[in-house]
């Protein structure tokens, strides 16, 4: 680990409404400029006031050409899809869904016993050669996600490598690193990230110093913010002296391909989007249109 990554950009998430009226904190969404390649979207769904009433969700909708990654902190998401999968993503669980050529699914958040829902959805791009591949799920139970504790730093590792340990989600085209990091006040951590990969961090609790350089200087970041990092081979973070800090760290290899996003689809060309919409209209988008009850 020779070259520290400095903070490049600090993004304030914006409130948006999606699905059947779900309020989200959105850090970024797919765009032709593909600024976060291979990452396409990062949403934080947080319903922390039971007085908001019944939750809306994401009724049946399609995806093509991407991977959607759901990570829950509190509450859960019930899902079912056109492949016949039915399940519940609970606190600490991960669902890494590779849509490939197509999937239809429903995602419905539910409150925890104390009335809270808190979770993230990340979209990761697929390279052109895999956009029309076979759909695939990797569902990982909280108990099987390694949690590494070291000098006040707790790392839950979903994908990629940390201190010689590998996350349970594997064989993803973007070779991602995906981890949930909690630092006690004053604790610090150096996270190795491959040079040339895109690195982003979603800071959702507390305050810390991010992108600390060789001289020990970093940028103070207070939750909630999305950060991007300049190139290098590690990210150095220290929690505030009086505050813990918690963040999701994501890294992946860019594909450097043109993208053409349209709603829940991200393809490489406009023609591929038109083809997708034609298949939806003709009822040939997926083989099994029946979503289990
Ligand atoms: Fe979806």
mmCIF file of C-alpha atoms and ligand atoms in Angstrom:
data_model
loop_
_atom_site.group_PDB
_atom_site.id
_atom_site.type_symbol
_atom_site.label_atom_id
_atom_site.label_comp_id
_atom_site.label_asym_id
_atom_site.label_seq_id
_atom_site.Cartn_x
_atom_site.Cartn_y
_atom_site.Cartn_z
ATOM 1 C CA UNK A 1 0.000 0.000 0.000
ATOM 2 C CA UNK A 2 1.994 2.949 -1.316
ATOM 3 C CA UNK A 3 -0.350 5.598 -2.657
ATOM 4 C CA UNK A 4 -3.186 6.933 -0.502
ATOM 5 C CA UNK A 5 -6.414 7.832 -2.289
ATOM 6 C CA UNK A 6 -7.545 11.411 -1.654
ATOM 7 C CA UNK A 7 -11.180 12.503 -1.548
ATOM 8 C CA UNK A 8 -12.145 13.668 -5.025
ATOM 9 C CA UNK A 9 -15.785 14.687 -4.686
ATOM 10 C CA UNK A 10 -18.288 15.060 -1.819
ATOM 11 C CA UNK A 11 -21.899 14.448 -2.830
ATOM 12 C CA UNK A 12 -24.930 15.379 -0.775
ATOM 13 C CA UNK A 13 -27.650 12.750 -1.385
ATOM 14 C CA UNK A 14 -30.921 14.133 -2.753
ATOM 15 C CA UNK A 15 -34.408 13.022 -1.737
ATOM 16 C CA UNK A 16 -36.268 11.358 -4.621
ATOM 17 C CA UNK A 17 -39.494 9.363 -4.957
ATOM 18 C CA UNK A 18 -39.373 5.974 -6.699
ATOM 19 C CA UNK A 19 -41.513 2.836 -7.078
ATOM 20 C CA UNK A 20 -45.003 3.229 -5.633
ATOM 21 C CA UNK A 21 -44.054 6.417 -3.779
ATOM 22 C CA UNK A 22 -40.952 5.309 -1.890
ATOM 23 C CA UNK A 23 -38.878 8.175 -0.511
ATOM 24 C CA UNK A 24 -35.128 7.639 -0.973
ATOM 25 C CA UNK A 25 -31.850 9.410 -0.429
ATOM 26 C CA UNK A 26 -30.170 9.126 -3.823
ATOM 27 C CA UNK A 27 -26.444 9.736 -4.214
ATOM 28 C CA UNK A 28 -26.294 9.152 -7.972
ATOM 29 C CA UNK A 29 -28.284 7.525 -10.762
ATOM 30 C CA UNK A 30 -27.410 6.111 -14.210
ATOM 31 C CA UNK A 31 -26.318 8.729 -16.736
ATOM 32 C CA UNK A 32 -24.772 8.681 -20.205
ATOM 33 C CA UNK A 33 -21.632 10.247 -18.711
ATOM 34 C CA UNK A 34 -21.161 7.067 -16.577
ATOM 35 C CA UNK A 35 -19.165 9.056 -13.994
ATOM 36 C CA UNK A 36 -18.983 6.258 -11.409
ATOM 37 C CA UNK A 37 -18.212 3.357 -13.810
ATOM 38 C CA UNK A 38 -18.817 0.461 -12.946
ATOM 39 C CA UNK A 39 -21.319 1.782 -10.374
ATOM 40 C CA UNK A 40 -24.615 3.121 -11.710
ATOM 41 C CA UNK A 41 -26.790 4.057 -8.750
ATOM 42 C CA UNK A 42 -26.729 4.274 -4.964
ATOM 43 C CA UNK A 43 -29.962 4.673 -2.981
ATOM 44 C CA UNK A 44 -30.513 4.731 0.791
ATOM 45 C CA UNK A 45 -34.032 3.850 1.893
ATOM 46 C CA UNK A 46 -34.557 5.011 5.446
ATOM 47 C CA UNK A 47 -37.977 5.156 7.041
ATOM 48 C CA UNK A 48 -37.263 6.095 10.598
ATOM 49 C CA UNK A 49 -40.558 7.581 11.628
ATOM 50 C CA UNK A 50 -43.379 5.060 12.218
ATOM 51 C CA UNK A 51 -45.828 7.982 11.965
ATOM 52 C CA UNK A 52 -45.046 8.016 8.235
ATOM 53 C CA UNK A 53 -47.601 5.208 8.125
ATOM 54 C CA UNK A 54 -47.670 2.131 5.885
ATOM 55 C CA UNK A 55 -44.672 1.678 3.628
ATOM 56 C CA UNK A 56 -44.847 1.733 -0.112
ATOM 57 C CA UNK A 57 -42.600 -0.603 -2.055
ATOM 58 C CA UNK A 58 -41.445 -1.489 -5.530
ATOM 59 C CA UNK A 59 -44.215 -3.503 -7.244
ATOM 60 C CA UNK A 60 -43.342 -5.814 -10.149
ATOM 61 C CA UNK A 61 -40.757 -4.240 -12.442
ATOM 62 C CA UNK A 62 -38.112 -5.478 -14.907
ATOM 63 C CA UNK A 63 -34.325 -5.169 -14.994
ATOM 64 C CA UNK A 64 -31.828 -5.871 -17.771
ATOM 65 C CA UNK A 65 -28.090 -5.364 -18.137
ATOM 66 C CA UNK A 66 -27.252 -4.632 -14.479
ATOM 67 C CA UNK A 67 -26.737 -6.070 -11.000
ATOM 68 C CA UNK A 68 -28.762 -4.786 -8.053
ATOM 69 C CA UNK A 69 -27.274 -5.179 -4.577
ATOM 70 C CA UNK A 70 -29.544 -4.842 -1.546
ATOM 71 C CA UNK A 71 -27.974 -4.533 1.927
ATOM 72 C CA UNK A 72 -30.251 -4.133 4.943
ATOM 73 C CA UNK A 73 -29.393 -2.573 8.305
ATOM 74 C CA UNK A 74 -32.845 -2.622 9.904
ATOM 75 C CA UNK A 75 -36.244 -3.903 8.859
ATOM 76 C CA UNK A 76 -36.394 -6.185 5.826
ATOM 77 C CA UNK A 77 -37.308 -6.441 2.152
ATOM 78 C CA UNK A 78 -39.616 -9.183 0.903
ATOM 79 C CA UNK A 79 -38.964 -10.098 -2.703
ATOM 80 C CA UNK A 80 -40.260 -12.462 -5.382
ATOM 81 C CA UNK A 81 -39.314 -12.803 -9.008
ATOM 82 C CA UNK A 82 -39.909 -14.384 -12.400
ATOM 83 C CA UNK A 83 -37.288 -17.094 -11.711
ATOM 84 C CA UNK A 84 -39.485 -18.426 -8.898
ATOM 85 C CA UNK A 85 -37.417 -17.035 -6.023
ATOM 86 C CA UNK A 86 -39.232 -15.805 -2.919
ATOM 87 C CA UNK A 87 -37.434 -14.528 0.144
ATOM 88 C CA UNK A 88 -36.816 -11.992 2.838
ATOM 89 C CA UNK A 89 -33.668 -9.864 3.056
ATOM 90 C CA UNK A 90 -33.270 -9.134 6.775
ATOM 91 C CA UNK A 91 -30.857 -7.022 8.841
ATOM 92 C CA UNK A 92 -27.246 -7.701 7.837
ATOM 93 C CA UNK A 93 -28.272 -9.830 4.830
ATOM 94 C CA UNK A 94 -27.257 -9.165 1.248
ATOM 95 C CA UNK A 95 -28.916 -9.979 -2.030
ATOM 96 C CA UNK A 96 -26.661 -9.626 -5.085
ATOM 97 C CA UNK A 97 -28.941 -9.976 -8.110
ATOM 98 C CA UNK A 98 -27.437 -10.248 -11.581
ATOM 99 C CA UNK A 99 -30.287 -9.428 -13.938
ATOM 100 C CA UNK A 100 -28.451 -10.437 -17.111
ATOM 101 C CA UNK A 101 -30.915 -10.532 -20.007
ATOM 102 C CA UNK A 102 -33.930 -10.099 -17.808
ATOM 103 C CA UNK A 103 -35.803 -10.498 -14.598
ATOM 104 C CA UNK A 104 -39.156 -9.287 -13.294
ATOM 105 C CA UNK A 105 -39.316 -8.791 -9.558
ATOM 106 C CA UNK A 106 -41.077 -7.124 -6.674
ATOM 107 C CA UNK A 107 -39.303 -5.582 -3.637
ATOM 108 C CA UNK A 108 -41.392 -4.613 -0.603
ATOM 109 C CA UNK A 109 -39.769 -3.110 2.512
ATOM 110 C CA UNK A 110 -41.170 -3.933 5.966
ATOM 111 C CA UNK A 111 -40.513 -2.181 9.269
ATOM 112 C CA UNK A 112 -38.580 -3.838 12.105
ATOM 113 C CA UNK A 113 -40.334 -4.409 15.456
ATOM 114 C CA UNK A 114 -39.327 -0.903 16.533
ATOM 115 C CA UNK A 115 -40.728 0.649 13.381
ATOM 116 C CA UNK A 116 -37.538 1.213 11.403
ATOM 117 C CA UNK A 117 -36.380 0.453 7.881
ATOM 118 C CA UNK A 118 -32.823 1.211 6.872
ATOM 119 C CA UNK A 119 -30.979 -0.201 3.874
ATOM 120 C CA UNK A 120 -29.116 0.431 0.659
ATOM 121 C CA UNK A 121 -29.423 -0.488 -2.974
ATOM 122 C CA UNK A 122 -26.393 -0.296 -5.232
ATOM 123 C CA UNK A 123 -26.520 -0.895 -9.005
ATOM 124 C CA UNK A 124 -23.416 -2.301 -10.644
ATOM 125 C CA UNK A 125 -22.983 -2.364 -14.404
ATOM 126 C CA UNK A 126 -22.387 -5.493 -16.473
ATOM 127 C CA UNK A 127 -19.950 -5.467 -19.398
ATOM 128 C CA UNK A 128 -21.513 -5.698 -22.884
ATOM 129 C CA UNK A 129 -20.563 -9.381 -23.144
ATOM 130 C CA UNK A 130 -22.604 -10.235 -20.004
ATOM 131 C CA UNK A 131 -25.646 -7.975 -20.346
ATOM 132 C CA UNK A 132 -27.660 -10.695 -22.074
ATOM 133 C CA UNK A 133 -26.362 -13.514 -19.863
ATOM 134 C CA UNK A 134 -28.327 -15.785 -17.555
ATOM 135 C CA UNK A 135 -29.935 -14.097 -14.526
ATOM 136 C CA UNK A 136 -28.421 -15.146 -11.183
ATOM 137 C CA UNK A 137 -28.944 -14.549 -7.469
ATOM 138 C CA UNK A 138 -26.467 -14.630 -4.624
ATOM 139 C CA UNK A 139 -28.290 -14.386 -1.307
ATOM 140 C CA UNK A 140 -26.083 -14.168 1.727
ATOM 141 C CA UNK A 141 -27.316 -14.565 5.257
ATOM 142 C CA UNK A 142 -25.998 -12.089 7.848
ATOM 143 C CA UNK A 143 -24.387 -14.909 9.859
ATOM 144 C CA UNK A 144 -22.188 -15.975 6.928
ATOM 145 C CA UNK A 145 -20.758 -12.509 6.200
ATOM 146 C CA UNK A 146 -17.289 -12.335 7.787
ATOM 147 C CA UNK A 147 -16.878 -9.595 10.409
ATOM 148 C CA UNK A 148 -13.251 -8.691 11.086
ATOM 149 C CA UNK A 149 -12.479 -6.650 14.190
ATOM 150 C CA UNK A 150 -9.078 -5.011 14.569
ATOM 151 C CA UNK A 151 -8.036 -2.081 16.813
ATOM 152 C CA UNK A 152 -11.462 -0.459 16.953
ATOM 153 C CA UNK A 153 -12.281 -1.097 13.287
ATOM 154 C CA UNK A 154 -15.091 -3.525 12.443
ATOM 155 C CA UNK A 155 -15.328 -4.589 8.796
ATOM 156 C CA UNK A 156 -18.216 -6.687 7.447
ATOM 157 C CA UNK A 157 -16.984 -8.024 4.140
ATOM 158 C CA UNK A 158 -19.595 -8.806 1.474
ATOM 159 C CA UNK A 159 -17.355 -8.976 -1.604
ATOM 160 C CA UNK A 160 -13.630 -8.661 -2.246
ATOM 161 C CA UNK A 161 -10.703 -9.120 0.115
ATOM 162 C CA UNK A 162 -9.675 -7.652 3.468
ATOM 163 C CA UNK A 163 -6.788 -8.915 5.616
ATOM 164 C CA UNK A 164 -6.607 -12.134 3.584
ATOM 165 C CA UNK A 165 -10.319 -12.878 4.075
ATOM 166 C CA UNK A 166 -12.680 -13.103 1.097
ATOM 167 C CA UNK A 167 -16.311 -11.999 1.043
ATOM 168 C CA UNK A 168 -18.998 -14.583 0.198
ATOM 169 C CA UNK A 169 -20.210 -12.856 -2.997
ATOM 170 C CA UNK A 170 -17.970 -14.000 -5.864
ATOM 171 C CA UNK A 171 -17.659 -14.153 -9.657
ATOM 172 C CA UNK A 172 -18.857 -10.603 -10.293
ATOM 173 C CA UNK A 173 -17.638 -8.969 -13.525
ATOM 174 C CA UNK A 174 -16.606 -5.690 -11.837
ATOM 175 C CA UNK A 175 -14.354 -7.519 -9.303
ATOM 176 C CA UNK A 176 -15.973 -5.452 -6.550
ATOM 177 C CA UNK A 177 -14.999 -4.693 -3.014
ATOM 178 C CA UNK A 178 -18.130 -4.135 -0.913
ATOM 179 C CA UNK A 179 -17.814 -3.640 2.845
ATOM 180 C CA UNK A 180 -19.586 -2.110 5.827
ATOM 181 C CA UNK A 181 -17.021 -0.369 8.060
ATOM 182 C CA UNK A 182 -17.552 0.902 11.611
ATOM 183 C CA UNK A 183 -14.774 2.764 13.467
ATOM 184 C CA UNK A 184 -14.848 3.552 17.181
ATOM 185 C CA UNK A 185 -13.968 7.149 18.132
ATOM 186 C CA UNK A 186 -10.319 7.778 17.241
ATOM 187 C CA UNK A 187 -9.869 4.377 15.517
ATOM 188 C CA UNK A 188 -8.419 4.193 12.028
ATOM 189 C CA UNK A 189 -8.231 1.785 9.130
ATOM 190 C CA UNK A 190 -6.343 1.435 5.860
ATOM 191 C CA UNK A 191 -8.368 -0.354 3.188
ATOM 192 C CA UNK A 192 -6.507 -1.757 0.180
ATOM 193 C CA UNK A 193 -8.176 -1.006 -3.140
ATOM 194 C CA UNK A 194 -6.772 -2.020 -6.513
ATOM 195 C CA UNK A 195 -5.135 0.849 -8.453
ATOM 196 C CA UNK A 196 -7.270 1.920 -11.409
ATOM 197 C CA UNK A 197 -10.514 0.824 -9.752
ATOM 198 C CA UNK A 198 -13.293 3.294 -8.999
ATOM 199 C CA UNK A 199 -13.697 3.804 -5.240
ATOM 200 C CA UNK A 200 -16.679 5.398 -3.483
ATOM 201 C CA UNK A 201 -17.776 5.553 0.164
ATOM 202 C CA UNK A 202 -21.210 6.243 1.610
ATOM 203 C CA UNK A 203 -20.797 7.794 5.065
ATOM 204 C CA UNK A 204 -24.057 7.245 6.929
ATOM 205 C CA UNK A 205 -23.268 7.597 10.648
ATOM 206 C CA UNK A 206 -21.005 9.896 12.626
ATOM 207 C CA UNK A 207 -17.957 11.886 11.574
ATOM 208 C CA UNK A 208 -14.487 10.957 10.401
ATOM 209 C CA UNK A 209 -11.419 11.974 8.431
ATOM 210 C CA UNK A 210 -11.363 10.512 4.923
ATOM 211 C CA UNK A 211 -8.673 10.290 2.245
ATOM 212 C CA UNK A 212 -5.845 10.762 4.749
ATOM 213 C CA UNK A 213 -2.577 11.328 2.869
ATOM 214 C CA UNK A 214 1.011 10.329 3.705
ATOM 215 C CA UNK A 215 1.361 13.500 5.821
ATOM 216 C CA UNK A 216 -1.693 12.517 7.913
ATOM 217 C CA UNK A 217 -4.043 15.112 6.424
ATOM 218 C CA UNK A 218 -7.595 14.122 5.517
ATOM 219 C CA UNK A 219 -10.964 15.712 4.914
ATOM 220 C CA UNK A 220 -13.508 15.886 7.753
ATOM 221 C CA UNK A 221 -16.796 14.318 6.637
ATOM 222 C CA UNK A 222 -20.018 14.332 8.626
ATOM 223 C CA UNK A 223 -22.792 11.837 7.752
ATOM 224 C CA UNK A 224 -24.657 11.657 5.413
ATOM 225 C CA UNK A 225 -22.402 12.031 2.350
ATOM 226 C CA UNK A 226 -21.238 10.029 -0.692
ATOM 227 C CA UNK A 227 -17.525 10.376 -1.460
ATOM 228 C CA UNK A 228 -15.498 9.566 -4.529
ATOM 229 C CA UNK A 229 -11.739 9.023 -4.360
ATOM 230 C CA UNK A 230 -8.819 9.793 -6.655
ATOM 231 C CA UNK A 231 -6.626 6.910 -7.809
ATOM 232 C CA UNK A 232 -4.200 5.175 -5.466
ATOM 233 C CA UNK A 233 -3.992 1.787 -3.824
ATOM 234 C CA UNK A 234 -5.532 2.327 -0.405
ATOM 235 C CA UNK A 235 -8.062 4.470 1.478
ATOM 236 C CA UNK A 236 -7.085 5.695 4.959
ATOM 237 C CA UNK A 237 -9.928 6.726 7.297
ATOM 238 C CA UNK A 238 -9.909 7.806 10.959
ATOM 239 C CA UNK A 239 -13.001 8.307 13.101
ATOM 240 C CA UNK A 240 -13.448 11.641 14.863
ATOM 241 C CA UNK A 241 -11.933 11.871 18.364
ATOM 242 C CA UNK A 242 -15.406 12.098 19.902
ATOM 243 C CA UNK A 243 -17.455 10.310 17.259
ATOM 244 C CA UNK A 244 -17.641 6.868 15.732
ATOM 245 C CA UNK A 245 -18.074 6.723 11.966
ATOM 246 C CA UNK A 246 -19.762 4.138 9.761
ATOM 247 C CA UNK A 247 -19.614 3.840 5.981
ATOM 248 C CA UNK A 248 -20.069 1.476 3.062
ATOM 249 C CA UNK A 249 -16.908 1.222 0.956
ATOM 250 C CA UNK A 250 -17.283 0.135 -2.656
ATOM 251 C CA UNK A 251 -14.608 -0.406 -5.305
ATOM 252 C CA UNK A 252 -14.793 -1.933 -8.774
ATOM 253 C CA UNK A 253 -13.035 -2.069 -12.126
ATOM 254 C CA UNK A 254 -14.488 0.322 -14.697
ATOM 255 C CA UNK A 255 -15.640 -1.245 -17.987
ATOM 256 C CA UNK A 256 -14.960 1.901 -20.070
ATOM 257 C CA UNK A 257 -17.929 1.171 -22.353
ATOM 258 C CA UNK A 258 -20.613 3.513 -23.632
ATOM 259 C CA UNK A 259 -23.864 3.046 -21.712
ATOM 260 C CA UNK A 260 -27.452 3.772 -22.605
ATOM 261 C CA UNK A 261 -29.590 3.858 -19.432
ATOM 262 C CA UNK A 262 -33.370 3.828 -19.532
ATOM 263 C CA UNK A 263 -35.274 3.390 -16.248
ATOM 264 C CA UNK A 264 -34.478 -0.049 -14.793
ATOM 265 C CA UNK A 265 -32.400 -1.049 -17.848
ATOM 266 C CA UNK A 266 -28.823 -0.145 -18.641
ATOM 267 C CA UNK A 267 -27.624 -1.262 -22.060
ATOM 268 C CA UNK A 268 -24.848 -0.058 -24.367
ATOM 269 C CA UNK A 269 -26.911 1.362 -27.236
ATOM 270 C CA UNK A 270 -30.280 2.981 -27.892
ATOM 271 C CA UNK A 271 -31.147 0.085 -30.233
ATOM 272 C CA UNK A 272 -30.749 -2.397 -27.369
ATOM 273 C CA UNK A 273 -33.166 -0.334 -25.247
ATOM 274 C CA UNK A 274 -35.735 -0.240 -28.079
ATOM 275 C CA UNK A 275 -35.351 -4.022 -28.444
ATOM 276 C CA UNK A 276 -35.920 -4.418 -24.669
ATOM 277 C CA UNK A 277 -39.083 -2.295 -24.748
ATOM 278 C CA UNK A 278 -40.366 -4.266 -27.760
ATOM 279 C CA UNK A 279 -39.853 -7.554 -25.886
ATOM 280 C CA UNK A 280 -41.710 -6.188 -22.852
ATOM 281 C CA UNK A 281 -44.615 -5.120 -25.082
ATOM 282 C CA UNK A 282 -44.666 -8.480 -26.892
ATOM 283 C CA UNK A 283 -44.530 -10.441 -23.613
ATOM 284 C CA UNK A 284 -41.226 -12.128 -24.519
ATOM 285 C CA UNK A 285 -38.972 -10.255 -22.059
ATOM 286 C CA UNK A 286 -38.737 -13.228 -19.666
ATOM 287 C CA UNK A 287 -39.606 -16.901 -20.171
ATOM 288 C CA UNK A 288 -41.590 -17.200 -16.956
ATOM 289 C CA UNK A 289 -43.912 -14.301 -16.413
ATOM 290 C CA UNK A 290 -45.528 -15.841 -13.339
ATOM 291 C CA UNK A 291 -44.380 -14.376 -10.070
ATOM 292 C CA UNK A 292 -45.105 -16.845 -7.241
ATOM 293 C CA UNK A 293 -47.759 -15.738 -4.757
HETATM 294 FE FE1 LIG B 1 -35.571 -3.864 -8.679
#
